[in-house]
XYZ file of N, CA and C in Angstrom:
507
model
N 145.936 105.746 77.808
C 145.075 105.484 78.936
C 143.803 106.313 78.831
N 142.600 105.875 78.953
C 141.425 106.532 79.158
C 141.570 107.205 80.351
N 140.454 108.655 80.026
C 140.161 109.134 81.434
C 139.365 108.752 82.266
N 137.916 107.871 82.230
C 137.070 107.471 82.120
C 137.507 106.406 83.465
N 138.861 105.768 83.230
C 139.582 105.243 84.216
C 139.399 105.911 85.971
N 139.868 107.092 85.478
C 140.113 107.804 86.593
C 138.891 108.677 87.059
N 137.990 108.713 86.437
C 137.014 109.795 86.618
C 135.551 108.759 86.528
N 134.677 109.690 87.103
C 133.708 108.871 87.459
C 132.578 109.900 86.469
N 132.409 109.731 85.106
C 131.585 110.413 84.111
C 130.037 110.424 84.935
N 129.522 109.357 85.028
C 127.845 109.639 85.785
C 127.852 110.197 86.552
N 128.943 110.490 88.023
C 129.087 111.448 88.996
C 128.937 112.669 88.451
N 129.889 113.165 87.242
C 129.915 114.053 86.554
C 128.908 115.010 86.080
N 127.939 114.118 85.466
C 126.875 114.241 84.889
C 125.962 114.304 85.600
N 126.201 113.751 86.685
C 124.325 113.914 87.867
C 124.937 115.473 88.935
N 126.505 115.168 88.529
C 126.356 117.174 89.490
C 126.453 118.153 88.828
N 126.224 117.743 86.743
C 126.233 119.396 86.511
C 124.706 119.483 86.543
N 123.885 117.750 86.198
C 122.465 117.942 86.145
C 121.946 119.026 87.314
N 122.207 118.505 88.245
C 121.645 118.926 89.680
C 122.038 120.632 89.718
N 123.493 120.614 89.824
C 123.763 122.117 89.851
C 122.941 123.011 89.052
N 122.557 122.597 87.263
C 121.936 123.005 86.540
C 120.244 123.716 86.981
N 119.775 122.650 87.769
C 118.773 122.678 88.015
C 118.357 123.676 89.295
N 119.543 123.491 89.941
C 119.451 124.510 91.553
C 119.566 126.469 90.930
N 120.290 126.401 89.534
C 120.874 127.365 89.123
C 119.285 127.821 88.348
N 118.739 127.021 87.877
C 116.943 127.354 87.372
C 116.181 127.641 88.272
N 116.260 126.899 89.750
C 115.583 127.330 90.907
C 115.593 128.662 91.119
N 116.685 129.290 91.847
C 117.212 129.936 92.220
C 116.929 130.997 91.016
N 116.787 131.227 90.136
C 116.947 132.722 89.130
C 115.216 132.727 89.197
N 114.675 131.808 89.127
C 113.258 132.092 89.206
C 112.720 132.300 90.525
N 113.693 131.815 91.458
C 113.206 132.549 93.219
C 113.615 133.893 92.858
N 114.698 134.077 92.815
C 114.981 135.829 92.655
C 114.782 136.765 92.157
N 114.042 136.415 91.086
C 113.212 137.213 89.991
C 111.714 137.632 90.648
N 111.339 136.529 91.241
C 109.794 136.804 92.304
C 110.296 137.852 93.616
N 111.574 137.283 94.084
C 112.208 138.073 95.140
C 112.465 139.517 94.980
N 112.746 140.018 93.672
C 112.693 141.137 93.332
C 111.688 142.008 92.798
N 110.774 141.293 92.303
C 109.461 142.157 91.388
C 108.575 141.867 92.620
N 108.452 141.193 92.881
C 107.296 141.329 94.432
C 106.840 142.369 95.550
N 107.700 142.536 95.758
C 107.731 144.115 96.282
C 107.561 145.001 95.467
N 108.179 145.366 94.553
C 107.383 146.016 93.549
C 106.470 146.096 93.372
N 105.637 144.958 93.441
C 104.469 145.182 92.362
C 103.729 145.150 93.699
N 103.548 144.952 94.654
C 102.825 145.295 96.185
C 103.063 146.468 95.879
N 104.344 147.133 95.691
C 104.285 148.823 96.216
C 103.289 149.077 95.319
N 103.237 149.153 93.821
C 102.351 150.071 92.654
C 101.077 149.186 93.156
N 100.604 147.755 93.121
C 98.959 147.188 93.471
C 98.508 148.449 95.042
N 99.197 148.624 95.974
C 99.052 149.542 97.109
C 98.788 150.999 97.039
N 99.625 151.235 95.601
C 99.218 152.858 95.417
C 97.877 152.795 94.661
N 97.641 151.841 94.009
C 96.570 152.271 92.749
C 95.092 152.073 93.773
N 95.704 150.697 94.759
C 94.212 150.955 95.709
C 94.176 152.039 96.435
N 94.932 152.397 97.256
C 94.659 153.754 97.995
C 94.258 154.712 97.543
N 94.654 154.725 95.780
C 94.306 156.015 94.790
C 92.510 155.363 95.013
N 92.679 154.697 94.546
C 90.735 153.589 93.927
C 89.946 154.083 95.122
N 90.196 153.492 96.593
C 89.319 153.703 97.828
C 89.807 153.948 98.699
N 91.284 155.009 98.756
C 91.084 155.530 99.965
C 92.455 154.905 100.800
N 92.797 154.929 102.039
C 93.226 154.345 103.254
C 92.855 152.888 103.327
N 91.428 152.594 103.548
C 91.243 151.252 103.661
C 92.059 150.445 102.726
N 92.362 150.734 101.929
C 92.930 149.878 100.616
C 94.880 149.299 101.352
N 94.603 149.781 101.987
C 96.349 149.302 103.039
C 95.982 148.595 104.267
N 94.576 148.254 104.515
C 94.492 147.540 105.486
C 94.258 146.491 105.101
N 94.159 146.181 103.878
C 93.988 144.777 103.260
C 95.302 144.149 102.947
N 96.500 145.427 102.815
C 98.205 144.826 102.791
C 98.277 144.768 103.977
N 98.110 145.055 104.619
C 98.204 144.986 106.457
C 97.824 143.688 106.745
N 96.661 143.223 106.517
C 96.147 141.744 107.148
C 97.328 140.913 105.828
N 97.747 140.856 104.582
C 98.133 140.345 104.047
C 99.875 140.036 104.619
N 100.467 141.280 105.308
C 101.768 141.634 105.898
C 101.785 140.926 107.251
N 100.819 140.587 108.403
C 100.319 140.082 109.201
C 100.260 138.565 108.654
N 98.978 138.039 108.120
C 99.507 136.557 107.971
C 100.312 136.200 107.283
N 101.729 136.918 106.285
C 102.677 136.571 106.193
C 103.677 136.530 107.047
N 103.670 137.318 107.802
C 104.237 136.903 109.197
C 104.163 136.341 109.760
N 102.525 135.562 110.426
C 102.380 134.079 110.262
C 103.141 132.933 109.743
N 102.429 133.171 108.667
C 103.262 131.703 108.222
C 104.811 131.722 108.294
N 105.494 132.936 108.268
C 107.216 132.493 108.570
C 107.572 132.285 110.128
N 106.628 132.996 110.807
C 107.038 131.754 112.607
C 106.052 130.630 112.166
N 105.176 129.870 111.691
C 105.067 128.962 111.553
C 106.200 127.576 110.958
N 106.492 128.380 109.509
C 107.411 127.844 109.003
C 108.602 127.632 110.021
N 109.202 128.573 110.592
C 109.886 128.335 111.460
C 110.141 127.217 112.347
N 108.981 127.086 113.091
C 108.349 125.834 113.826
C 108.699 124.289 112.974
N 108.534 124.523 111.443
C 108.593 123.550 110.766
C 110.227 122.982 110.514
N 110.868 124.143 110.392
C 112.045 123.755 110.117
C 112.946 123.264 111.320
N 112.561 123.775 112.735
C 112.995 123.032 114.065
C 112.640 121.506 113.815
N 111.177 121.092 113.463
C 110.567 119.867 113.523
C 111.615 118.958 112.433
N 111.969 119.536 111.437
C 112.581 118.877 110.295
C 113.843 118.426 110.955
N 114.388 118.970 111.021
C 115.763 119.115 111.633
C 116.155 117.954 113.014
N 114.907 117.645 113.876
C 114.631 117.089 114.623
C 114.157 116.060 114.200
N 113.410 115.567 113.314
C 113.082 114.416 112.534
C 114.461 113.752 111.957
N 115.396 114.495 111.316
C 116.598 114.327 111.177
C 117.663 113.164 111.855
N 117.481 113.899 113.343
C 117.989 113.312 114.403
C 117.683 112.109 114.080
N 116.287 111.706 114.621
C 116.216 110.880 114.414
C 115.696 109.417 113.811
N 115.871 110.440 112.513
C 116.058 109.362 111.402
C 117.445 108.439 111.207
N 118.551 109.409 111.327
C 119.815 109.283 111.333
C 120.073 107.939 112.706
N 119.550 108.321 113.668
C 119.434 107.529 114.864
C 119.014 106.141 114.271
N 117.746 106.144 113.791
C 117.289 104.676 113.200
C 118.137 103.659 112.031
N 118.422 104.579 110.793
C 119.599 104.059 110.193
C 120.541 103.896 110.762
N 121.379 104.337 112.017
C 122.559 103.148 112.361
C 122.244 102.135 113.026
N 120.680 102.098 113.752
C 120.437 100.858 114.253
C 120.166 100.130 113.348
N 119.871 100.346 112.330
C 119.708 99.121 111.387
C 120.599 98.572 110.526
N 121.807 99.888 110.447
C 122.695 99.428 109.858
C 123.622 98.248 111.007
N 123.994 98.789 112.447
C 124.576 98.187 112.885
C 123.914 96.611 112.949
N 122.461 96.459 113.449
C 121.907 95.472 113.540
C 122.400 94.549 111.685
N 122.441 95.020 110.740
C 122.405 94.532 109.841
C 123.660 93.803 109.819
N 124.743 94.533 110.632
C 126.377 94.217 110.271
C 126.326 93.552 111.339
N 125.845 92.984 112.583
C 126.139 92.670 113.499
C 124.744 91.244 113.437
N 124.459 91.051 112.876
C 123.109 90.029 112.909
C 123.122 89.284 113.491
N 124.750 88.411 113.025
C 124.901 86.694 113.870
C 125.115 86.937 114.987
N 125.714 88.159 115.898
C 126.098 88.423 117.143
C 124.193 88.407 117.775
N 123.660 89.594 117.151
C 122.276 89.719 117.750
C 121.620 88.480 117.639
N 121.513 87.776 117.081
C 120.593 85.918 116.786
C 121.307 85.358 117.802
N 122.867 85.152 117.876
C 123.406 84.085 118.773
C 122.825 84.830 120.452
N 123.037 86.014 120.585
C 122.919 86.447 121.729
C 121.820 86.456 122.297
N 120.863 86.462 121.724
C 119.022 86.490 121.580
C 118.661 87.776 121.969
N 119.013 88.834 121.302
C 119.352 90.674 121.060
C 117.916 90.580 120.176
N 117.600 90.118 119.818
C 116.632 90.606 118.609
C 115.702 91.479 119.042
N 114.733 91.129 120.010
C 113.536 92.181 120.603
C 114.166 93.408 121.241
N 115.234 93.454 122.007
C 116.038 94.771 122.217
C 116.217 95.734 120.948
N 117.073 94.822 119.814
C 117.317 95.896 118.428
C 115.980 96.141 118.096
N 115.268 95.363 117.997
C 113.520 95.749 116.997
C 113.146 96.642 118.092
N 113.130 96.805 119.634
C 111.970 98.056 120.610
C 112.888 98.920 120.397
N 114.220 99.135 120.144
C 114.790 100.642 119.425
C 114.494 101.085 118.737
N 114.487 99.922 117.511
C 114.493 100.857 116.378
C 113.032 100.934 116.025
N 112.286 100.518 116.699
C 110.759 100.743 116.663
C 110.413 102.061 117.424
N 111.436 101.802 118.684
C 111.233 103.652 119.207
C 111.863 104.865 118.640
N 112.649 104.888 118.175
C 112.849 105.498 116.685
C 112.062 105.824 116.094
N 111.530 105.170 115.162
C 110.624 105.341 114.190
C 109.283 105.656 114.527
N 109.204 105.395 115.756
C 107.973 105.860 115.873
C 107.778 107.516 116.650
N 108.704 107.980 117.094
C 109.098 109.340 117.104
C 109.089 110.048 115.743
N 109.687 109.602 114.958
C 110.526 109.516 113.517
C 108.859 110.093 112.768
N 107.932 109.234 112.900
C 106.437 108.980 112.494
C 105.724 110.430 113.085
N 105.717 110.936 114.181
C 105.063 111.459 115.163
C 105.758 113.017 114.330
N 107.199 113.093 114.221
C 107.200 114.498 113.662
C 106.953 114.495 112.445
N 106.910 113.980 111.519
C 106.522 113.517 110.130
C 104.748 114.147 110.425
N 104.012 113.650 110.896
C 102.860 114.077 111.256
C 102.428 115.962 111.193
N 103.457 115.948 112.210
C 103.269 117.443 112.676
C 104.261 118.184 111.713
N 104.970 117.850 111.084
C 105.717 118.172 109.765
C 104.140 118.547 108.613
N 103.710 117.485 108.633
C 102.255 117.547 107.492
C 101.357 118.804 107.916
N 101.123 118.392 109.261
C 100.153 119.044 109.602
C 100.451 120.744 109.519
N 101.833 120.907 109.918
C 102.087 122.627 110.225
C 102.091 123.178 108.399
N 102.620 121.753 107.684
C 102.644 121.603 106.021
C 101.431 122.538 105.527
N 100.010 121.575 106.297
C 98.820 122.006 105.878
C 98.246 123.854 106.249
N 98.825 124.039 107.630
C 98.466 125.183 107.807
C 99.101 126.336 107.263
N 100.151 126.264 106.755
C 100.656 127.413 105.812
C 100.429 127.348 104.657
N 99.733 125.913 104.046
C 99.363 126.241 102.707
C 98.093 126.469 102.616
N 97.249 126.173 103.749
C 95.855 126.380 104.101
C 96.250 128.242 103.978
N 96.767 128.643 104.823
C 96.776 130.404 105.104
C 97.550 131.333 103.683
N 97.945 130.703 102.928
C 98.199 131.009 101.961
C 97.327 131.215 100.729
N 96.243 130.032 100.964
C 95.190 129.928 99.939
C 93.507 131.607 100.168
N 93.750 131.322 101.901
C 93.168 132.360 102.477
C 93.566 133.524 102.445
N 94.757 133.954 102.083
C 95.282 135.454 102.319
C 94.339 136.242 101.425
N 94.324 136.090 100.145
C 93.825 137.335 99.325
C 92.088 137.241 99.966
N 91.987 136.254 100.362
C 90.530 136.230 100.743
C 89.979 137.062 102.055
N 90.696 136.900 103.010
C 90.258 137.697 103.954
C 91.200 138.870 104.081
N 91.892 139.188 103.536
C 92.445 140.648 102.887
C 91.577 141.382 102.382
N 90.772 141.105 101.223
C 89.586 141.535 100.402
C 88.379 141.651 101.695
N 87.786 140.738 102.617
C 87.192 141.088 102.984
C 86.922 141.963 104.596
N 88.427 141.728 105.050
C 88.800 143.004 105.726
C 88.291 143.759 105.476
N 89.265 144.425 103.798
C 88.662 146.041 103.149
C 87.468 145.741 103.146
N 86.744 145.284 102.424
C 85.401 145.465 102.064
C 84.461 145.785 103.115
N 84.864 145.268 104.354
C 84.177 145.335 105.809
C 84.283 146.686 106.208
N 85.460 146.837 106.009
C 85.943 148.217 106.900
C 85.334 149.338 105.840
N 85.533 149.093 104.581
C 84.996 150.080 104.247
C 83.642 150.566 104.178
N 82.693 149.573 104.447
C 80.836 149.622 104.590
C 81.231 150.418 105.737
N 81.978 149.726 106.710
C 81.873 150.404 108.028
C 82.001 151.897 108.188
N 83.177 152.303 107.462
C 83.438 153.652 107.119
C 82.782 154.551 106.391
N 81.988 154.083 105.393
C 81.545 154.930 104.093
C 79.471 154.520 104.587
N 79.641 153.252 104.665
C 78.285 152.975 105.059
C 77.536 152.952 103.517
N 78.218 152.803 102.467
C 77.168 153.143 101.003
C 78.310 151.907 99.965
N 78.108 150.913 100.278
C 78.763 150.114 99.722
C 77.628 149.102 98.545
N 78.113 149.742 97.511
C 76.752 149.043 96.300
C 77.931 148.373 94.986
N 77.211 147.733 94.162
C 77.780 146.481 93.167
C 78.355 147.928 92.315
N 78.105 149.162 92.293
C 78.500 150.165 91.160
C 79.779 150.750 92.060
N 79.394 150.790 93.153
C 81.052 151.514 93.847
C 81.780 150.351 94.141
N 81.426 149.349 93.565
C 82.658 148.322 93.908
C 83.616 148.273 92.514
C-alpha cells in the first residue's frame, strides 16, 4: 500500500514551505531585535561624546515618535480585527445566499440578501480605508524620524551654542 494514500504530500509540502519561511522571518526580526538597541546605545554615546547633551535630544524626539507610531499601530490592529468581523459576516451571507439561492429566487429574498451583504461590505470598505490611511501615517512618520531628530539637534544646538558653521558640523 502507498502512503501517499493516506497522507496528503502537497499539504505536507506547503506547511514545511510556510513554516520554513516564518522560521526566516522571525531570525531576521530577532537579530534587528537584538542589535538595535545596541547600536542606539554606542550611535548615543559617540554623539554625546561629538556635541554634547543635545545629541540625546535627537534619541528623545526619535523615542517619542516611536511611541507614536506603536499607539498608532495599535489603533490599526483594533481596526483589523474589526474589519475581520466583518468580513467573516459577509462571507456567510454569501455563502448562505449561495446554498440557499432557489429558496431566496422562489421567495423574492433577493434585494434583502444583496442590502446585507452590501451593508457589510461597505463597512468592510470603510475600515479597509482607515486601515490604509493609519497604514500611511506610520510609514509617513517613519520616513520622517531621522529627519526631524537631526533637526531638533541641530536647532537646539544654534540655540545653545549660537556658533553653528559648515566646519563645526
Amino acid at each position: 500500500m502507498s502512503a501517499s494514500r493516506y497522507l496528503n504530500i502537497g499539504l505536507v509540502a506547503s506547511s514545511i514551505t510556510a513554516d520554513s519561511v516564518k522560521i526566516i522571518i522571525l531570525v531576521m526580526t530577532y537579530s534587528n531585535l537584538l542589535v538595535g538597541p545596541i547600536l542606539l546605545s554606542i550611535y548615543l554615546v559617540i554623539i554625546c561624546i561629538e556635541i554634547g547633551w543635545i545629541g540625546a535630544i535627537g534619541m528623545l524626539v526619535i523615542l517619542i515618535v516611536t511611541s507614536l507610531q506603536i499607539f498608532i499601530g495599535r489603533k490599526m490592529e483594533f481596526i483589523a480585527r474589526e474589519k475581520s468581523v466583518y468580513l467573516d459576516i459577509r462571507n456567510k451571507q454569501v455563502s448562505n445566499a449561495l446554498t440557499g439561492i432557489k429558496t431566496i429566487k422562489f421567495s423574492n429574498w433577493e434585494k434583502i440578501v444583496i442590502n446585507v451583504i452590501d451593508k457589510a461590505r461597505l463597512i468592510e470598505k470603510k475600515l479597509s480605508m482607515n486601515s490604509t490611511f493609519i497604514r500611511g501615517i506610520i510609514d509617513s512618520l517613519s520616513y520622517i524620524m531621522p529627519l526631524l531628530a537631526s533637526f531638533v539637534s541641530i536647532w537646539i544646538y544654534q540655540a545653545v551654542y549660537e556658533t553653528l558653521s559648515l566646519g563645526s558640523i
